[in-house]
mmCIF file of C-alpha atoms in Angstrom:
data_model
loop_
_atom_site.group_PDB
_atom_site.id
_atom_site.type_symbol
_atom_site.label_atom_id
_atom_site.label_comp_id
_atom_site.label_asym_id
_atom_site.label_seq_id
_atom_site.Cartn_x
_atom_site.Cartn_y
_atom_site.Cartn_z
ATOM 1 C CA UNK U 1 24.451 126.116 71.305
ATOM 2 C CA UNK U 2 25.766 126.550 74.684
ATOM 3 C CA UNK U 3 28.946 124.948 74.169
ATOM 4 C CA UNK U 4 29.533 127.042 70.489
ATOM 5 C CA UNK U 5 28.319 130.267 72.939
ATOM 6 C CA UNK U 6 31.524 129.327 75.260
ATOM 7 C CA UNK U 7 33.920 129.172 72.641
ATOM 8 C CA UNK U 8 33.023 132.197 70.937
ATOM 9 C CA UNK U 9 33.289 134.539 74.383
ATOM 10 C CA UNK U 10 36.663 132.345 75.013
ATOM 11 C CA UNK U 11 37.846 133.914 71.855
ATOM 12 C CA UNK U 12 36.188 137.405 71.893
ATOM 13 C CA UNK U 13 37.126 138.463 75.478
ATOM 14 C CA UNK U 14 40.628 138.291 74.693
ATOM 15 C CA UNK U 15 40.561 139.361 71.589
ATOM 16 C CA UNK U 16 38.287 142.418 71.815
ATOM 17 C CA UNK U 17 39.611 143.115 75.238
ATOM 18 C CA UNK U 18 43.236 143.477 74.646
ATOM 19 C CA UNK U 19 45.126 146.859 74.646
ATOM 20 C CA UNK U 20 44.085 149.095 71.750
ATOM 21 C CA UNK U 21 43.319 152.847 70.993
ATOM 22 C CA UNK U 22 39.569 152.259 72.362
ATOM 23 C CA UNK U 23 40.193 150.204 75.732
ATOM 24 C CA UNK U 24 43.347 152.157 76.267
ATOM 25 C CA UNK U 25 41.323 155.721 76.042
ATOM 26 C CA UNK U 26 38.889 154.461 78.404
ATOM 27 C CA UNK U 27 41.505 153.375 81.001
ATOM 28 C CA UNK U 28 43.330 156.734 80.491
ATOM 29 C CA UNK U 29 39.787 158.944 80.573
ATOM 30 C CA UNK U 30 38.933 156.729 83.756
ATOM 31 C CA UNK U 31 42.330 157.544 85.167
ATOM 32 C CA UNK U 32 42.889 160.966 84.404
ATOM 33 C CA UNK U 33 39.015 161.934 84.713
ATOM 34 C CA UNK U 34 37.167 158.923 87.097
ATOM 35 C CA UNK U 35 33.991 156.999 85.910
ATOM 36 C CA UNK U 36 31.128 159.265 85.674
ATOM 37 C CA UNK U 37 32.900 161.585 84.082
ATOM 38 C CA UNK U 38 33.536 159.515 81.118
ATOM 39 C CA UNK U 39 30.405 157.679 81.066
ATOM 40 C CA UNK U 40 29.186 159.571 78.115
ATOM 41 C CA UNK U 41 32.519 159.029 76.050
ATOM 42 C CA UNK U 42 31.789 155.075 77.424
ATOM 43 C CA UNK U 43 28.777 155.162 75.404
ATOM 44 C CA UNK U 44 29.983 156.427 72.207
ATOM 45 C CA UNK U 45 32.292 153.508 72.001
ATOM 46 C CA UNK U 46 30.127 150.774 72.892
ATOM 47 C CA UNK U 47 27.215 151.711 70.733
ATOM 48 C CA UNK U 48 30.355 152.931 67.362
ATOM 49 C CA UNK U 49 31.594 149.509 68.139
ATOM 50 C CA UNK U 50 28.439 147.825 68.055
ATOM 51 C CA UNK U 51 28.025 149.936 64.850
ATOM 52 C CA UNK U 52 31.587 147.985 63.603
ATOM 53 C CA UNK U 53 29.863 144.670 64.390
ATOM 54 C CA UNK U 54 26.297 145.434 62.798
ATOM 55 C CA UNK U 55 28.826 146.259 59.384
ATOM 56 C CA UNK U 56 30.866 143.550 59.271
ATOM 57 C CA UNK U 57 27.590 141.103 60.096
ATOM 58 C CA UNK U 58 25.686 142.791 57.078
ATOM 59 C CA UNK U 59 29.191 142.885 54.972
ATOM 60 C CA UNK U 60 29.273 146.351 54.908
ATOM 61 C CA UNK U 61 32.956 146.826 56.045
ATOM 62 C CA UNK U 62 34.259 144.501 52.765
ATOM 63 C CA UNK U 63 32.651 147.452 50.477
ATOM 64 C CA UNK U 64 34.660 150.139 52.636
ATOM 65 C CA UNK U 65 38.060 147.822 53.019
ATOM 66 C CA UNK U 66 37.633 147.747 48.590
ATOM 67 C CA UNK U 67 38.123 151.384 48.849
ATOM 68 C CA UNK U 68 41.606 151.878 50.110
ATOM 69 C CA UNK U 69 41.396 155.357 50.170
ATOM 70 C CA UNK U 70 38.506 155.767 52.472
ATOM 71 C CA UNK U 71 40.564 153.432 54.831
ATOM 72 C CA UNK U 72 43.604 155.939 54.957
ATOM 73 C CA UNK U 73 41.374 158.202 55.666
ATOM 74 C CA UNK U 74 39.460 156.860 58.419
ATOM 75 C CA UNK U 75 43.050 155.587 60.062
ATOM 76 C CA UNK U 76 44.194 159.027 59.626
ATOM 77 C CA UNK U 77 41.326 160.718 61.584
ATOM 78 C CA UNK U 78 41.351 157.992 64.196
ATOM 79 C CA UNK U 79 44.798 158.322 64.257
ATOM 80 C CA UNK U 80 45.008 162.230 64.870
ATOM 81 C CA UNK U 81 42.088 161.817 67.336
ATOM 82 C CA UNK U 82 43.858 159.249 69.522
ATOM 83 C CA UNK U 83 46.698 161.760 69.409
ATOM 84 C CA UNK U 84 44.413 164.432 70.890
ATOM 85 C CA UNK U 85 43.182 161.571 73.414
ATOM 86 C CA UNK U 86 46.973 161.298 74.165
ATOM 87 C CA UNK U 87 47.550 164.933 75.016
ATOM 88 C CA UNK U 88 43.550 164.925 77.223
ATOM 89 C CA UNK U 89 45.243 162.267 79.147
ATOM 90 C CA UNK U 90 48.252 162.904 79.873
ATOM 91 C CA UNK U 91 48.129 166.817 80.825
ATOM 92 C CA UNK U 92 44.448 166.288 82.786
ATOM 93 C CA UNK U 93 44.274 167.449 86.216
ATOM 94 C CA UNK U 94 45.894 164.913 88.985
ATOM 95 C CA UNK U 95 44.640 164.835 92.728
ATOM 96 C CA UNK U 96 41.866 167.624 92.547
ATOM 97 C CA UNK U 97 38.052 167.785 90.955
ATOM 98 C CA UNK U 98 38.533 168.573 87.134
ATOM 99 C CA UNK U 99 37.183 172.607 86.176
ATOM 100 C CA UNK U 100 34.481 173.040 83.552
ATOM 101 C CA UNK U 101 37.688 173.690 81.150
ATOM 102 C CA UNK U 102 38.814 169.969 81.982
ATOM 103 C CA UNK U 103 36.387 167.811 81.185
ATOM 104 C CA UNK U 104 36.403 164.077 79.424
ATOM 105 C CA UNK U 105 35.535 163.604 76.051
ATOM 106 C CA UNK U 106 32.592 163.551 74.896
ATOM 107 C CA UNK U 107 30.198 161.075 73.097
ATOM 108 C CA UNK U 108 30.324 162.355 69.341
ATOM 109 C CA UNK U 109 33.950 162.308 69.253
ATOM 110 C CA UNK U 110 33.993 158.325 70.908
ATOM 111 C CA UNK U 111 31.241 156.743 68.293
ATOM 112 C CA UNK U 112 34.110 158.631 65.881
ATOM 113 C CA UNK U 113 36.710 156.829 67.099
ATOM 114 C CA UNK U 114 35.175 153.593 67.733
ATOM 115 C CA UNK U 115 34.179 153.135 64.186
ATOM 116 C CA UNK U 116 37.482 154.030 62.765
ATOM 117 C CA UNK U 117 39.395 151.996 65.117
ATOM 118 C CA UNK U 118 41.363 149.765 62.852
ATOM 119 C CA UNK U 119 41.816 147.120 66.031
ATOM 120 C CA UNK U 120 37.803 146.688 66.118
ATOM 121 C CA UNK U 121 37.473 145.535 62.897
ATOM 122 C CA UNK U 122 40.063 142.937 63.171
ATOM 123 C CA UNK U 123 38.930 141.790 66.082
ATOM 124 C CA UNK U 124 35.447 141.532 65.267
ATOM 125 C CA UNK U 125 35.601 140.091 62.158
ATOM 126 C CA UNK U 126 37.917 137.388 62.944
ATOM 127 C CA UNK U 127 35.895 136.705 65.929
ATOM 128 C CA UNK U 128 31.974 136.948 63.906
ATOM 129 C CA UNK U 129 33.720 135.044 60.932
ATOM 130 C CA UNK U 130 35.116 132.242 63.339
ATOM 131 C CA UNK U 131 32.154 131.184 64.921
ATOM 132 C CA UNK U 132 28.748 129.045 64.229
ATOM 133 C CA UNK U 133 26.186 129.265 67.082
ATOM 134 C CA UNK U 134 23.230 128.014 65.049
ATOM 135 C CA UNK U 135 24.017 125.575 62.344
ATOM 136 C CA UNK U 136 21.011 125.500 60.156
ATOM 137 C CA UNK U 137 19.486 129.045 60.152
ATOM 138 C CA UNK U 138 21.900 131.922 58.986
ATOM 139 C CA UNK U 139 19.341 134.776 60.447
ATOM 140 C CA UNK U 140 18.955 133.229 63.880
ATOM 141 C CA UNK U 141 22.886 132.426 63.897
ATOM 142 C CA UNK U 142 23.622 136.017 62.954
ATOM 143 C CA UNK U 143 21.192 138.076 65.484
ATOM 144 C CA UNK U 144 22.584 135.325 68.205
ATOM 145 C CA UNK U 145 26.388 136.499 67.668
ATOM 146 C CA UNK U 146 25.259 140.352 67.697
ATOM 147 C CA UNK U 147 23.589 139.642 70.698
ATOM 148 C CA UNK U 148 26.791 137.593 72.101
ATOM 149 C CA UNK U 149 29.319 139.915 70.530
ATOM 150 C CA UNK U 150 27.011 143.404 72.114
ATOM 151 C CA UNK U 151 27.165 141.897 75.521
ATOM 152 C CA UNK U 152 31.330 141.329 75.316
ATOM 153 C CA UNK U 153 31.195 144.557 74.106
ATOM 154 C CA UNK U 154 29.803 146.227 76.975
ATOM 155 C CA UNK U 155 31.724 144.017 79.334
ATOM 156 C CA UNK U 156 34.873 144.994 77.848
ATOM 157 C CA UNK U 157 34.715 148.578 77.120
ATOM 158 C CA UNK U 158 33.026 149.289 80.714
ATOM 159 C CA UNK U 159 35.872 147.040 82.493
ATOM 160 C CA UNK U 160 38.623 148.877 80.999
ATOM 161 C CA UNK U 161 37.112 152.529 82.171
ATOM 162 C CA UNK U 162 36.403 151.071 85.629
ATOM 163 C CA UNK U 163 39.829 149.464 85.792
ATOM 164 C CA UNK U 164 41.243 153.027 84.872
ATOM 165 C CA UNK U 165 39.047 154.739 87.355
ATOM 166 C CA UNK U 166 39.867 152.438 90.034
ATOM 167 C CA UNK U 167 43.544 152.655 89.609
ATOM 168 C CA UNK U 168 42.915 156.436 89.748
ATOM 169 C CA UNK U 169 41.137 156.321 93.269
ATOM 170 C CA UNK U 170 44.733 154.543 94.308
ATOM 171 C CA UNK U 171 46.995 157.550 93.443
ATOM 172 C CA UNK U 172 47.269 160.184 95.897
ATOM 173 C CA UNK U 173 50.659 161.451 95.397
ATOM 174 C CA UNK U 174 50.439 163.918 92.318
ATOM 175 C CA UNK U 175 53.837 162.758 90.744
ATOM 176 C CA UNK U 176 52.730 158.929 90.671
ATOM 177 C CA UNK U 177 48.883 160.344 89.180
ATOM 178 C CA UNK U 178 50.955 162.503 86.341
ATOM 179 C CA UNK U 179 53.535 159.797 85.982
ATOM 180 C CA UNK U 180 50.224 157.189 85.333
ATOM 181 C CA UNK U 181 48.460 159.583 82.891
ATOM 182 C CA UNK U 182 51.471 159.742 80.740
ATOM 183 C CA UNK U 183 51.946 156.286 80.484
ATOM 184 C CA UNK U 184 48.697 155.867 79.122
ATOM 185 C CA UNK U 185 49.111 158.961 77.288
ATOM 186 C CA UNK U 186 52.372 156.859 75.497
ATOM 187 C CA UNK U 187 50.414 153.606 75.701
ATOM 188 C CA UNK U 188 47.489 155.687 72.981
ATOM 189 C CA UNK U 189 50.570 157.164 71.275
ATOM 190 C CA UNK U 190 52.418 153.297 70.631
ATOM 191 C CA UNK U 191 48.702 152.125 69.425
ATOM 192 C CA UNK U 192 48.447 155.035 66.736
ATOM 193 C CA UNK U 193 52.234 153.821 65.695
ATOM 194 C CA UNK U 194 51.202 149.709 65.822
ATOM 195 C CA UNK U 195 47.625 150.652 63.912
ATOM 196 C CA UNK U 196 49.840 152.662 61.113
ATOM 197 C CA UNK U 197 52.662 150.705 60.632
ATOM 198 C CA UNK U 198 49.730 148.243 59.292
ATOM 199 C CA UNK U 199 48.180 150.719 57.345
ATOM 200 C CA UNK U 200 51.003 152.201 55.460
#
């Protein structure tokens, strides 16, 4: 099993850590509004992508991909969210302590997003469908990739907010913080664009 264990994290960490509207928010929250502040938002997209795993291992997500317009839907909302996310980002406060009126996103609004995200699902699935870690027992095989899978997905999603935060501690000068924010800010908005032009 060890060896089938390797292969699968050499094809999830790439895979579910690449740019996309839920790593990218976490960099940008991290960068426009440091670590603790967006710990909360950190957990409502680990445990809504962990939700997007338990679906696809249970074969939920093939009942809600049959429904096309439940899909739209769900793209839409994620869509307008990350849009919102965009704006959060790229107009927070650079080199001073955010005000009560400038705080991260929340939880509720990240489990939202993270089980919309059209990039999850791909990921995911091609990743849980790929793989075999225990040959002979379909149970044990299954609750062994959501463990395997969870564990990526805590890596990954808290990597990219400490990666954002980090890069945030780096910028002193005001212009170069702004200047960073908005690229993220564009980075969200070219993610919404890449997850539609699938979509639609």
């Amino acid at each position: 099993m060890t060896r089938e264990l390797v292969l699968l994290w050499l094809a999830a960490f790439p895979l579910m850590g690449s740019p996309g509207p839920a790593t990218l928010s976490l960099a940008g929250l991290g960068t426009a509004f440091g670590f603790r502040a967006s710990l909360a938002y950190l957990a409502g997209i680990i445990i809504g992508t962990a939700l997007v795993l338990v679906l696809i291992a249970t074969g939920v997500t093939a009942l809600i991909l049959a429904q096309p317009v439940l899909l739209v839907a769900l793209t839409v909302l994620a869509a307008a969210y990350i849009l919102y996310l965009a704006w959060k980002i790229a107009t927070a406060p650079v080199g001073r302590i955010a005000t009560d009126g400038d705080k991260a996103p929340s939880f509720i609004p990240a489990l939202a997003l993270a089980v919309a995200n059209p990039k999850a699902y791909a990921a995911i699935g091609a990743v849980y469908a790929g793989h075999r870690l225990i040959a002979d027992n379909l149970a044990a095989d299954t609750m062994a990739k959501l463990a395997a899978l969870f564990l990526v997905i805590v890596v990954v999603n808290t990597t990219w907010l400490a990666f954002g935060a980090l890069f945030a501690r780096l910028l002193t000068n005001p212009v170069i913080g702004r200047t960073v924010n908005v690229v993220f800010a564009l980075m969200l908005v070219g993610s919404v664009a890449l997850a539609l032009s699938g979509e639609f």
